[in-house]
Coordinates of C-alpha atoms and ligand atoms in Angstrom, one line a residue:
X1 CA -4.8 1.6 -12.2
X2 CA -3.5 -1.6 -10.6
X3 CA -2.3 -1.7 -7.0
X4 CA 1.3 -0.7 -6.2
X5 CA 3.7 -3.6 -6.5
X6 CA 4.5 -3.4 -2.8
X7 CA 1.0 -3.8 -1.7
X8 CA 0.6 -7.2 -0.1
X9 CA 4.3 -8.0 -0.5
X10 CA 6.2 -10.1 2.0
X11 CA 9.6 -8.8 2.9
X12 CA 12.8 -10.6 4.0
X13 CA 15.7 -8.7 5.8
X14 CA 19.2 -9.8 4.9
X15 CA 21.9 -8.7 7.4
X16 CA 24.6 -8.9 4.7
X17 CA 27.5 -9.3 7.1
X18 CA 25.9 -12.6 8.4
X19 CA 24.0 -14.1 5.5
X20 CA 26.6 -16.0 3.4
X21 CA 30.3 -15.5 2.9
X22 CA 31.3 -16.4 -0.6
X23 CA 35.0 -15.5 -0.5
X24 CA 35.9 -17.2 2.8
X25 CA 37.0 -14.1 4.7
X26 CA 34.5 -14.8 7.4
X27 CA 32.2 -11.8 6.5
X28 CA 29.0 -12.2 4.5
X29 CA 29.0 -10.6 1.1
X30 CA 26.9 -9.7 -2.0
X31 CA 28.1 -12.8 -3.9
X32 CA 26.7 -14.8 -1.0
X33 CA 23.4 -13.0 -1.3
X34 CA 23.3 -13.6 -5.0
X35 CA 23.9 -17.3 -4.6
X36 CA 20.8 -17.5 -2.3
X37 CA 18.4 -15.6 -4.4
X38 CA 16.7 -18.8 -5.7
X39 CA 16.4 -19.9 -2.0
X40 CA 14.5 -16.7 -1.3
X41 CA 12.3 -16.9 -4.4
X42 CA 11.4 -20.5 -3.5
X43 CA 10.6 -19.4 0.1
X44 CA 8.0 -17.1 -1.4
X45 CA 9.1 -13.7 -0.3
X46 CA 8.7 -10.7 -2.6
X47 CA 11.0 -8.0 -1.3
X48 CA 14.6 -8.5 -0.3
X49 CA 16.0 -5.8 1.9
X50 CA 19.8 -5.6 2.2
X51 CA 21.5 -3.9 5.1
X52 CA 24.3 -1.4 4.3
X53 CA 27.1 -2.6 2.0
X54 CA 28.5 0.8 1.3
X55 CA 32.2 1.8 1.8
X56 CA 32.4 2.3 5.5
X57 CA 34.8 2.1 8.4
X58 CA 32.1 -0.2 10.0
X59 CA 32.0 1.7 13.3
X60 CA 28.3 0.8 13.4
X61 CA 28.6 -2.2 11.1
X62 CA 27.9 -0.2 7.9
X63 CA 25.4 2.3 9.3
X64 CA 28.3 4.7 9.1
X65 CA 28.4 5.4 5.3
X66 CA 31.5 6.9 3.7
X67 CA 30.1 6.8 0.1
X68 CA 26.4 6.4 -0.7
X69 CA 26.9 5.3 -4.3
X70 CA 29.4 2.5 -4.1
X71 CA 30.0 -0.9 -2.6
X72 CA 32.7 -1.7 0.1
X73 CA 35.2 -4.1 -1.4
X74 CA 34.7 -6.3 1.6
X75 CA 31.1 -6.9 0.4
X76 CA 31.8 -7.0 -3.4
X77 CA 31.6 -4.6 -6.2
X78 CA 28.9 -2.4 -7.8
X79 CA 28.9 -4.8 -10.7
X80 CA 28.0 -7.7 -8.4
X81 CA 25.3 -5.7 -6.9
X82 CA 23.8 -4.8 -10.3
X83 CA 24.0 -8.4 -11.5
X84 CA 22.3 -9.4 -8.3
X85 CA 19.6 -6.9 -8.9
X86 CA 19.0 -8.2 -12.4
X87 CA 18.9 -11.8 -11.2
X88 CA 16.5 -10.9 -8.4
X89 CA 14.1 -9.3 -10.9
X90 CA 14.4 -12.4 -13.1
X91 CA 13.2 -14.5 -10.1
X92 CA 10.3 -12.1 -9.4
X93 CA 12.0 -10.5 -6.4
X94 CA 12.3 -6.8 -5.7
X95 CA 15.5 -5.4 -4.1
X96 CA 15.4 -2.7 -1.4
X97 CA 18.6 -1.2 -0.1
X98 CA 19.2 0.5 3.2
X99 CA 19.6 4.3 2.9
X100 CA 21.1 6.1 5.9
X101 CA 20.2 9.8 5.6
X102 CA 20.4 10.9 9.3
X103 CA 24.2 10.7 9.5
X104 CA 27.3 9.8 7.6
X105 CA 30.5 8.2 8.7
X106 CA 33.1 10.7 10.0
X107 CA 35.2 9.4 7.1
X108 CA 32.7 10.6 4.5
X109 CA 34.5 13.3 2.4
X110 CA 31.7 15.8 3.3
X111 CA 32.5 15.5 7.0
X112 CA 36.3 15.5 6.4
X113 CA 35.9 18.8 4.6
X114 CA 33.3 20.1 7.1
X115 CA 35.5 19.7 10.1
X116 CA 38.5 21.3 8.4
X117 CA 37.5 24.9 9.0
X118 CA 34.5 27.0 9.9
X119 CA 34.2 28.3 6.3
X120 CA 34.7 24.9 4.6
X121 CA 32.5 24.2 1.6
X122 CA 30.7 21.4 3.4
X123 CA 30.7 23.0 6.9
X124 CA 26.9 23.4 6.8
X125 CA 26.3 19.8 5.8
X126 CA 26.6 18.9 9.5
X127 CA 25.2 20.3 12.8
X128 CA 27.9 22.5 14.4
X129 CA 27.2 24.6 17.5
X130 CA 29.3 26.7 19.9
X131 CA 30.0 25.3 23.4
X132 CA 27.7 26.2 26.2
X133 CA 28.9 29.1 28.4
X134 CA 30.7 26.6 30.7
X135 CA 32.5 25.0 27.7
X136 CA 30.3 21.9 27.8
X137 CA 28.0 20.5 25.1
X138 CA 25.4 23.0 23.6
X139 CA 22.4 21.1 25.2
X140 CA 21.5 18.0 27.1
X141 CA 20.8 15.7 24.2
X142 CA 22.2 12.2 24.4
X143 CA 23.2 9.5 21.9
X144 CA 21.0 6.4 21.4
X145 CA 24.2 4.4 22.2
X146 CA 24.8 6.3 25.5
X147 CA 26.9 9.4 26.3
X148 CA 26.3 12.9 25.0
X149 CA 25.1 13.6 21.5
X150 CA 27.9 16.1 21.0
X151 CA 31.6 15.9 20.4
X152 CA 34.0 18.8 20.7
X153 CA 36.2 19.3 17.7
X154 CA 39.5 21.0 18.6
X155 CA 40.3 22.3 15.1
X156 CA 37.3 24.6 14.8
X157 CA 36.4 25.0 18.4
X158 CA 32.8 23.9 18.0
X159 CA 30.7 20.8 18.9
X160 CA 29.1 18.6 16.2
X161 CA 26.0 16.6 16.9
X162 CA 25.6 12.8 16.6
X163 CA 22.4 11.0 17.7
X164 CA 24.5 7.8 17.5
X165 CA 28.3 7.3 17.7
X166 CA 30.8 10.2 17.4
X167 CA 31.8 8.4 14.3
X168 CA 28.3 9.0 12.9
X169 CA 27.9 12.8 12.6
X170 CA 24.4 13.9 12.0
X171 CA 23.7 15.6 8.6
X172 CA 22.1 19.1 8.7
X173 CA 18.8 18.7 6.9
X174 CA 18.2 22.5 7.1
X175 CA 20.9 22.8 4.5
X176 CA 19.3 22.7 1.0
X177 CA 22.4 21.1 -0.6
X178 CA 21.9 18.1 1.7
X179 CA 18.4 17.7 0.4
X180 CA 19.5 18.0 -3.2
X181 CA 22.4 15.5 -2.6
X182 CA 20.0 12.9 -1.3
X183 CA 17.5 13.4 -4.1
X184 CA 20.4 12.7 -6.5
X185 CA 21.5 9.6 -4.5
X186 CA 17.9 8.2 -4.7
X187 CA 17.6 9.0 -8.4
X188 CA 20.9 7.2 -9.0
X189 CA 20.0 4.0 -7.2
X190 CA 16.5 3.9 -8.7
X191 CA 18.0 4.4 -12.2
X192 CA 20.4 1.5 -11.5
X193 CA 17.3 -0.7 -11.0
X194 CA 17.0 -0.8 -7.2
X195 CA 13.4 -1.1 -6.4
X196 CA 13.2 0.9 -3.2
X197 CA 14.9 2.1 0.0
X198 CA 14.5 1.2 3.6
X199 CA 15.2 4.6 5.3
X200 CA 17.2 4.3 8.5
X201 CA 15.9 6.3 11.5
X202 CA 13.5 8.0 9.2
X203 CA 11.9 9.9 12.1
X204 CA 15.2 11.7 12.9
X205 CA 16.9 13.9 10.3
X206 CA 15.4 17.2 11.5
X207 CA 16.1 18.9 14.9
X208 CA 14.5 21.7 16.9
X209 CA 15.9 24.9 15.2
X210 CA 16.5 26.4 18.7
X211 CA 18.3 23.2 20.0
X212 CA 16.3 23.3 23.3
X213 CA 17.0 20.8 26.1
X214 CA 14.9 17.7 26.2
X215 CA 12.9 17.4 29.4
X216 CA 14.0 14.6 31.7
X217 CA 11.6 11.7 32.5
X218 CA 13.0 10.9 35.9
X219 CA 16.0 11.9 38.0
X220 CA 19.3 13.3 36.7
X221 CA 21.1 11.7 33.8
X222 CA 24.4 11.4 35.8
X223 CA 22.7 9.1 38.2
X224 CA 21.5 6.9 35.4
X225 CA 24.9 6.6 33.9
X226 CA 27.1 6.3 37.0
X227 CA 25.0 4.4 39.4
X228 CA 23.5 1.7 37.1
X229 CA 26.0 -1.2 36.9
X230 CA 23.4 -3.4 35.4
X231 CA 24.7 -5.8 32.7
X232 CA 21.4 -5.5 30.9
X233 CA 22.1 -5.1 27.1
X234 CA 19.8 -2.2 27.0
X235 CA 21.7 -0.1 29.6
X236 CA 23.0 2.3 27.0
X237 CA 19.5 2.9 25.7
X238 CA 18.2 3.5 29.2
X239 CA 20.1 6.8 29.3
X240 CA 18.4 7.7 26.1
X241 CA 15.1 6.6 27.5
X242 CA 15.4 8.9 30.5
X243 CA 14.4 11.8 28.3
X244 CA 11.3 12.8 26.6
X245 CA 12.5 13.3 23.0
X246 CA 10.5 16.3 22.1
X247 CA 13.3 18.3 20.4
X248 CA 15.6 15.8 18.7
X249 CA 13.4 13.4 16.9
X250 CA 10.0 13.5 15.0
X251 CA 10.2 17.2 14.4
X252 CA 7.9 19.2 12.1
X253 CA 9.5 19.3 8.7
X254 CA 10.8 15.7 8.5
X255 CA 7.7 14.5 6.6
X256 CA 8.2 17.3 4.0
X257 CA 11.5 15.7 3.1
X258 CA 9.7 12.5 2.2
X259 CA 7.2 14.4 0.1
X260 CA 10.1 15.5 -2.1
X261 CA 11.5 12.0 -2.2
X262 CA 8.1 10.7 -3.2
X263 CA 8.4 12.7 -6.4
X264 CA 11.8 11.1 -7.2
X265 CA 10.5 7.6 -6.3
X266 CA 7.4 8.1 -8.4
X267 CA 9.5 8.5 -11.6
X268 CA 10.8 5.0 -11.0
X269 CA 7.9 3.3 -9.3
X270 CA 10.2 2.8 -6.3
X271 CA 9.3 2.1 -2.7
X272 CA 10.0 4.4 0.2
X273 CA 9.9 2.3 3.4
X274 CA 10.7 4.1 6.6
X275 CA 12.3 2.9 9.8
X276 CA 10.0 5.2 11.7
X277 CA 10.5 4.3 15.3
X278 CA 7.4 5.9 16.7
X279 CA 5.2 3.7 18.9
X280 CA 2.1 5.7 18.3
X281 CA -0.4 4.9 15.5
X282 CA -1.5 8.5 15.0
X283 CA 2.0 10.0 15.0
X284 CA 3.3 7.2 12.7
X285 CA 0.4 7.8 10.3
X286 CA 1.7 11.3 9.4
X287 CA 4.7 9.6 7.7
X288 CA 2.6 7.4 5.4
X289 CA 0.0 9.9 4.3
X290 CA -0.2 12.8 1.8
X291 CA 2.4 11.5 -0.6
X292 CA 5.2 11.0 1.9
X293 CA 6.5 7.5 2.6
X294 CA 4.7 4.6 0.9
X295 CA 5.1 2.5 4.0
X296 CA 6.6 2.4 7.5
X297 CA 7.5 -0.3 9.9
X298 CA 5.3 -0.7 13.0
X299 CA 7.8 -1.6 15.7
X300 CA 5.2 -2.5 18.3
X301 CA 5.1 -5.9 16.7
X302 CA 8.5 -6.5 18.3
X303 CA 7.4 -5.4 21.8
X304 CA 4.2 -7.4 22.3
X305 CA 4.1 -10.0 25.1
X306 CA 2.3 -13.3 24.4
X307 CA -1.0 -11.9 25.5
X308 CA -4.2 -11.8 23.3
X309 CA -5.4 -8.5 24.7
X310 CA -2.1 -6.9 24.1
X311 CA -2.0 -8.1 20.5
X312 CA -5.5 -6.8 19.8
X313 CA -5.3 -3.6 21.7
X314 CA -1.9 -2.6 20.3
X315 CA -2.1 -3.7 16.7
X316 CA -5.8 -2.8 15.9
X317 CA -5.3 1.0 16.1
X318 CA -2.4 0.8 13.7
X319 CA -4.4 -1.2 11.2
X320 CA -7.4 1.1 11.6
X321 CA -5.3 4.2 11.0
X322 CA -2.8 3.2 8.5
X323 CA -4.0 -0.1 7.0
X324 CA -1.8 -1.5 4.3
X325 CA 0.8 1.3 4.5
X326 CA 2.5 -0.6 7.3
X327 CA 5.2 -3.2 7.4
X328 CA 5.2 -5.8 10.3
X329 CA 8.6 -7.0 11.3
X330 CA 8.7 -10.4 13.1
X331 CA 12.3 -9.7 14.2
X332 CA 15.2 -7.5 13.0
X333 CA 18.9 -7.0 13.2
X334 CA 18.3 -4.7 16.1
X335 CA 15.9 -6.8 18.1
X336 CA 15.7 -10.4 19.3
X337 CA 14.5 -13.2 17.0
X338 CA 10.8 -13.8 17.7
X339 CA 11.5 -17.4 18.8
X340 CA 13.8 -16.0 21.6
X341 CA 11.3 -13.3 22.5
X342 CA 8.6 -15.8 22.9
X343 CA 10.6 -17.9 25.4
X344 CA 12.8 -20.1 23.2
X345 CA 12.8 -23.8 22.6
X346 CA 10.0 -25.6 20.8
X347 CA 7.4 -23.4 22.3
X348 CA 9.2 -20.2 21.3
X349 CA 9.4 -21.4 17.7
X350 CA 5.7 -22.5 17.6
X351 CA 4.7 -19.1 18.9
X352 CA 6.9 -17.3 16.4
X353 CA 5.3 -19.1 13.5
X354 CA 1.8 -18.6 14.8
X355 CA 2.5 -14.9 15.4
X356 CA 4.0 -14.5 11.9
X357 CA 0.9 -16.2 10.4
X358 CA -1.2 -13.6 12.2
X359 CA 1.0 -10.8 10.8
X360 CA 0.5 -12.4 7.3
X361 CA -3.2 -11.9 7.9
X362 CA -2.9 -8.1 8.4
X363 CA -3.0 -5.6 5.6
X364 CA 0.5 -4.4 4.7
X365 CA 3.8 -6.2 4.4
X366 CA 5.0 -8.8 7.0
X367 CA 8.8 -8.9 7.2
X368 CA 11.0 -11.9 8.2
X369 CA 14.5 -11.4 9.4
X370 CA 17.0 -13.9 8.2
X371 CA 16.7 -17.2 10.2
X372 CA 13.1 -16.5 11.2
X373 CA 12.0 -19.0 8.6
X374 CA 13.9 -21.6 10.5
X375 CA 12.4 -20.6 13.9
X376 CA 16.0 -19.6 14.8
X377 CA 16.8 -18.2 18.2
X378 CA 19.4 -15.6 19.0
X379 CA 22.9 -17.0 19.2
X380 CA 24.1 -17.7 22.8
X381 CA 27.3 -15.7 23.0
X382 CA 29.9 -15.4 25.7
X383 CA 30.0 -11.9 27.2
X384 CA 33.2 -10.3 26.0
X385 CA 32.6 -11.0 22.3
X386 CA 31.5 -7.4 21.9
X387 CA 31.3 -6.3 18.3
X388 CA 28.2 -4.2 18.3
X389 CA 29.0 -0.6 19.4
X390 CA 26.3 -0.9 22.1
X391 CA 28.2 -3.9 23.6
X392 CA 31.6 -2.2 23.1
X393 CA 30.5 0.9 24.9
X394 CA 28.9 -1.1 27.7
X395 CA 31.4 -3.7 28.8
X396 CA 29.8 -6.9 30.0
X397 CA 26.8 -6.6 27.7
X398 CA 26.0 -8.4 24.5
X399 CA 24.1 -5.6 22.8
X400 CA 22.7 -6.6 19.4
X401 CA 25.4 -9.2 18.6
X402 CA 23.3 -12.2 19.6
X403 CA 20.7 -11.4 16.9
X404 CA 23.4 -10.9 14.2
X405 CA 25.2 -14.2 14.5
X406 CA 25.8 -15.8 11.1
X407 CA 23.1 -17.8 9.3
X408 CA 23.4 -21.6 9.7
X409 CA 23.0 -23.1 6.2
X410 CA 24.3 -26.6 6.7
X411 CA 26.0 -28.9 9.3
X412 CA 29.7 -28.5 9.6
X413 CA 32.3 -26.2 11.3
X414 CA 31.4 -23.0 9.4
X415 CA 27.7 -24.0 9.1
X416 CA 27.9 -23.5 5.4
X417 CA 28.2 -19.7 6.1
X418 CA 31.9 -19.5 5.7
X419 CA 35.0 -21.6 5.0
X420 CA 37.0 -19.2 7.1
X421 CA 36.7 -17.8 10.6
X422 CA 33.2 -16.2 11.1
X423 CA 33.4 -12.5 12.0
X424 CA 31.0 -13.3 14.9
X425 CA 30.6 -16.7 16.6
X426 CA 27.5 -18.7 15.7
X427 CA 26.6 -19.1 19.4
X428 CA 26.8 -22.2 21.5
X429 CA 23.2 -23.1 20.8
X430 CA 23.6 -23.6 17.1
X431 CA 23.3 -27.3 16.2
X432 CA 23.1 -29.2 12.9
X433 CA 19.3 -29.4 13.5
X434 CA 19.0 -25.6 13.3
X435 CA 20.4 -25.4 9.8
X436 CA 18.5 -24.8 6.5
X437 CA 19.7 -28.2 5.2
X438 CA 18.1 -30.0 8.1
X439 CA 14.7 -28.4 7.4
X440 CA 14.6 -28.0 3.6
X441 CA 12.2 -30.5 2.0
X442 CA 11.1 -31.9 5.4
X443 CA 7.3 -31.4 5.6
X444 CA 6.3 -30.0 9.0
X445 CA 9.6 -28.3 9.5
X446 CA 9.5 -24.6 10.4
X447 CA 11.0 -23.7 7.0
X448 CA 8.5 -25.8 5.0
X449 CA 5.5 -24.5 7.0
X450 CA 6.8 -20.9 6.4
X451 CA 7.0 -21.6 2.7
X452 CA 3.4 -23.1 2.8
X453 CA 2.2 -20.0 4.7
X454 CA 3.6 -17.6 2.1
X455 CA 2.1 -19.6 -0.8
X456 CA -1.3 -19.6 0.9
X457 CA -1.1 -15.9 1.5
X458 CA -0.2 -15.3 -2.1
X459 CA -3.1 -17.5 -3.3
X460 CA -5.8 -15.9 -1.1
X461 CA -6.1 -12.5 -2.7
X462 CA -8.1 -11.0 0.2
X463 CA -4.9 -11.1 2.2
X464 CA -3.0 -9.0 -0.3
X465 CA -5.4 -6.7 -2.1
X466 CA -6.1 -4.2 0.6
X467 CA -9.4 -5.9 1.7
X468 CA -10.9 -4.4 4.9
X469 CA -9.9 -6.0 8.2
X470 CA -12.6 -6.8 10.7
X471 CA -11.6 -7.8 14.3
X472 CA -13.9 -10.6 15.2
X473 CA -13.0 -11.3 18.9
X474 CA -12.5 -8.6 21.4
X475 CA -11.7 -10.8 24.4
X476 CA -10.4 -14.2 25.1
X477 CA -7.1 -15.9 24.2
X478 CA -7.9 -16.3 20.5
X479 CA -7.4 -13.3 18.2
X480 CA -9.5 -13.5 15.1
X481 CA -9.5 -11.2 12.1
X482 CA -11.4 -11.4 8.9
X483 CA -10.3 -10.0 5.6
X484 CA -12.9 -8.9 3.1
X485 CA -15.4 -11.5 4.3
X486 CA -13.3 -14.1 2.4
X487 CA -10.5 -15.1 4.7
X488 CA -10.3 -15.5 8.5
X489 CA -7.1 -15.7 10.5
X490 CA -7.1 -17.1 14.0
X491 CA -4.2 -16.9 16.5
X492 CA -4.3 -18.7 19.8
X493 CA -2.3 -16.5 22.2
X494 CA -3.2 -18.6 25.3
X495 CA -1.0 -19.5 28.2
X496 CA -2.6 -22.3 30.0
X497 CA -6.0 -21.7 28.6
X498 CA -6.1 -25.0 26.7
X499 CA -7.2 -25.7 23.2
X500 CA -9.9 -23.5 21.7
X501 CA -12.9 -24.5 19.6
X502 CA -14.3 -22.0 17.2
X503 CA -17.6 -22.6 15.3
X504 CA -17.2 -21.2 11.9
X505 CA -19.7 -20.5 9.1
X506 CA -20.6 -23.5 7.0
X507 CA -18.5 -24.6 4.1
X508 CA -15.2 -23.1 5.2
X509 CA -11.9 -24.7 4.4
X510 CA -8.7 -24.8 6.4
X511 CA -6.1 -23.2 4.1
X512 CA -3.1 -23.2 6.4
X513 CA -2.3 -24.3 9.9
X514 CA 0.9 -23.9 11.9
X515 CA 0.6 -27.3 13.5
X516 CA -0.7 -30.7 12.5
X517 CA -2.9 -30.7 15.6
X518 CA -5.0 -27.8 14.2
X519 CA -8.2 -29.3 12.7
X520 CA -11.4 -28.2 11.0
X521 CA -14.0 -30.9 11.7
X522 CA -17.3 -30.0 10.2
X523 CA -17.6 -26.3 11.0
X524 CA -15.6 -26.5 14.2
X525 CA -12.0 -25.3 14.2
X526 CA -9.8 -27.0 16.9
X527 CA -6.9 -24.7 17.7
X528 CA -4.3 -25.7 20.3
X529 CA -2.5 -23.1 22.2
X530 CA 0.4 -21.3 20.4
X531 CA -1.1 -22.2 17.0
X532 CA -2.7 -20.2 14.2
X533 CA -4.8 -21.0 11.2
X534 CA -6.0 -19.4 8.0
X535 CA -9.5 -20.2 6.9
X536 CA -11.1 -19.7 3.5
X537 CA -14.7 -18.6 4.1
X538 CA -15.8 -19.1 0.5
X539 CA -13.4 -21.7 -0.9
X540 CA -13.4 -22.5 -4.6
X541 CA -13.7 -26.1 -5.7
X542 CA -10.0 -26.8 -6.2
X543 CA -8.7 -24.2 -3.8
X544 CA -7.5 -22.1 -6.7
X545 CA -8.9 -18.7 -7.8
X546 CA -11.4 -19.3 -10.6
X547 CA -10.5 -17.7 -13.9
X548 CA -13.4 -15.2 -14.5
X549 CA -13.6 -12.1 -16.6
X550 CA -14.1 -8.8 -14.7
X551 CA -17.8 -8.7 -15.2
X552 CA -18.5 -12.2 -14.0
X553 CA -16.3 -11.6 -11.0
X554 CA -18.1 -8.4 -10.1
X555 CA -21.5 -10.3 -10.3
X556 CA -20.2 -13.1 -8.2
X557 CA -18.7 -10.8 -5.7
X558 CA -21.9 -9.0 -5.3
X559 CA -23.9 -12.2 -4.9
X560 CA -21.4 -13.5 -2.4
X561 CA -21.5 -10.2 -0.5
X562 CA -25.3 -10.4 -0.3
X563 CA -25.2 -14.0 0.9
X564 CA -22.6 -13.1 3.5
X565 CA -24.6 -10.2 4.7
X566 CA -27.6 -12.4 5.1
X567 CA -25.6 -15.1 6.9
X568 CA -23.7 -12.7 9.1
X569 CA -26.6 -10.5 10.1
X570 CA -28.9 -11.6 12.9
X571 CA -27.9 -12.5 16.4
X572 CA -24.3 -13.6 15.8
X573 CA -21.6 -13.4 13.2
X574 CA -21.8 -17.0 12.4
X575 CA -18.6 -17.4 14.4
X576 CA -19.2 -19.1 17.7
X577 CA -16.4 -19.4 20.2
X578 CA -16.4 -22.2 22.6
X579 CA -13.9 -21.9 25.4
X580 CA -12.0 -19.2 23.5
X581 CA -13.6 -16.0 24.8
X582 CA -16.6 -14.2 23.3
X583 CA -17.3 -13.2 19.7
X584 CA -18.4 -9.8 18.7
X585 CA -20.0 -8.6 15.5
Ligands
GLC601 C1 19.0 2.0 12.8 C2 19.6 0.7 12.4 C3 20.6 0.3 13.5 C4 21.7 1.4 13.5 C5 21.1 2.8 13.7 C6 22.1 3.9 13.4 O1 18.2 1.9 13.9 O2 18.7 -0.3 12.2 O3 21.2 -0.9 13.2 O4 22.6 1.2 14.5 O5 20.0 3.0 12.9 O6 22.3 4.0 12.0

């Protein structure tokens, strides 16, 4: 049996609202996505993930779904989506759509019916509870976006639960008809040719059956809400973060749902990729084992500071526990672009590319967010723009708007994104130089280096075939991993440490470097700060994979392994490290 099609794939997240506007209404659409499929295929990604395009009042920009099986006319039609899917396949791309099973829109017909009366047909599709004895919410749970997780409904005299906006009522996954409905939804999309789903807040869905209060981390919640006038964009989440979420997320039972979905997906060879926001390798692993999800995002990649120990200590346990069942986002529509997170400017972009090169060296699937291939920073927006519900609910903050500003394709007033008025400003830091047109075809540009990186990754099968990962350095500013004794990836995470020199085994070849200043002279790799390199340890003559039959390849692999073993054994690994921290075996 061959490996699953998603093993070793590279993903690309499209925030549909901001990718490309084909009809000039200022909002990105599916026709825009369709037009850029050749761009994505040329870039060298394998999986294209589309954020929600479903009919929706857009209270949370589409993560409030009113119909799971259709397309909002603002984004196009089902026919356009299906044509786009066929064209993606013709270009060798796989299409993954966003599925939002934790909650619906309050405009979804299920909820409209559910709130009509206590004995409505769909009443139990949602989480309804009586008020507490004092008339307040049934427990102390709060919404991710701030405020209580409960809204009182006058008509039926009960509260409904929402871990996000009141316009996003939570579905009741204890109700078997909800489970059945979603298995049908999955089956329908996969039958339509969609290759997989990215599952929104996949760790939620199930709640404590007794609806017990969550313990507080610190002082009272009122204090956090009332006394904190901070304009920090994460203020709303601070309230959420004041609690230990032992009863509202990551409950026993949620993984069982994915075991049932796995059966549906298997019929279609489709991918289940979870947004499992759990920053713990062991807990996360439960979602990707025993025939549950095929893969889950590791969100710690979005948290790491530019610090070699942090990179090693944080990512290594994930790799050791879940290996290639993980997806590694560089940025996302919920988090800052990597170039911004790493300090912005030329240095931020350099670091973002180097870090992505490292993610490309890990087993599993690295994911770019649109614009990452340009080294794009978040848009600089005036406060007061407020489109994201986090920003709307927390006046004076920007929330996630800055990471969602439209994609700059080419110089000009609408940056090639729209001929109309963009739904969100581009940001005052967008210039002609930040566009795709300014980088496409220019060797050394962020875009061209990203394309070269992805081509290199594709060529070096040890990076994509699940080969084991060995962590070569356990201290010093250079993080080095080796895959299957064939490929080595080195990332210089220094900050004032100066360039590093690494002595490598004889006969290596520099397959990819993020900067022209990276050099392999003889057996010594010169790695400036904020750079990364991919090294072939056993390069073939022309840099291509030799065409061998299976038996020849097995013999050669065995001989190479023996040689490697001989070379690597003894008093060092063959990898010296001068000025870049120690090497371990
Ligand atoms: C996920 C999405 C985010 C959305 C939330 C609620 O975290 O990525 O954009 O607001 O779920 O659906």
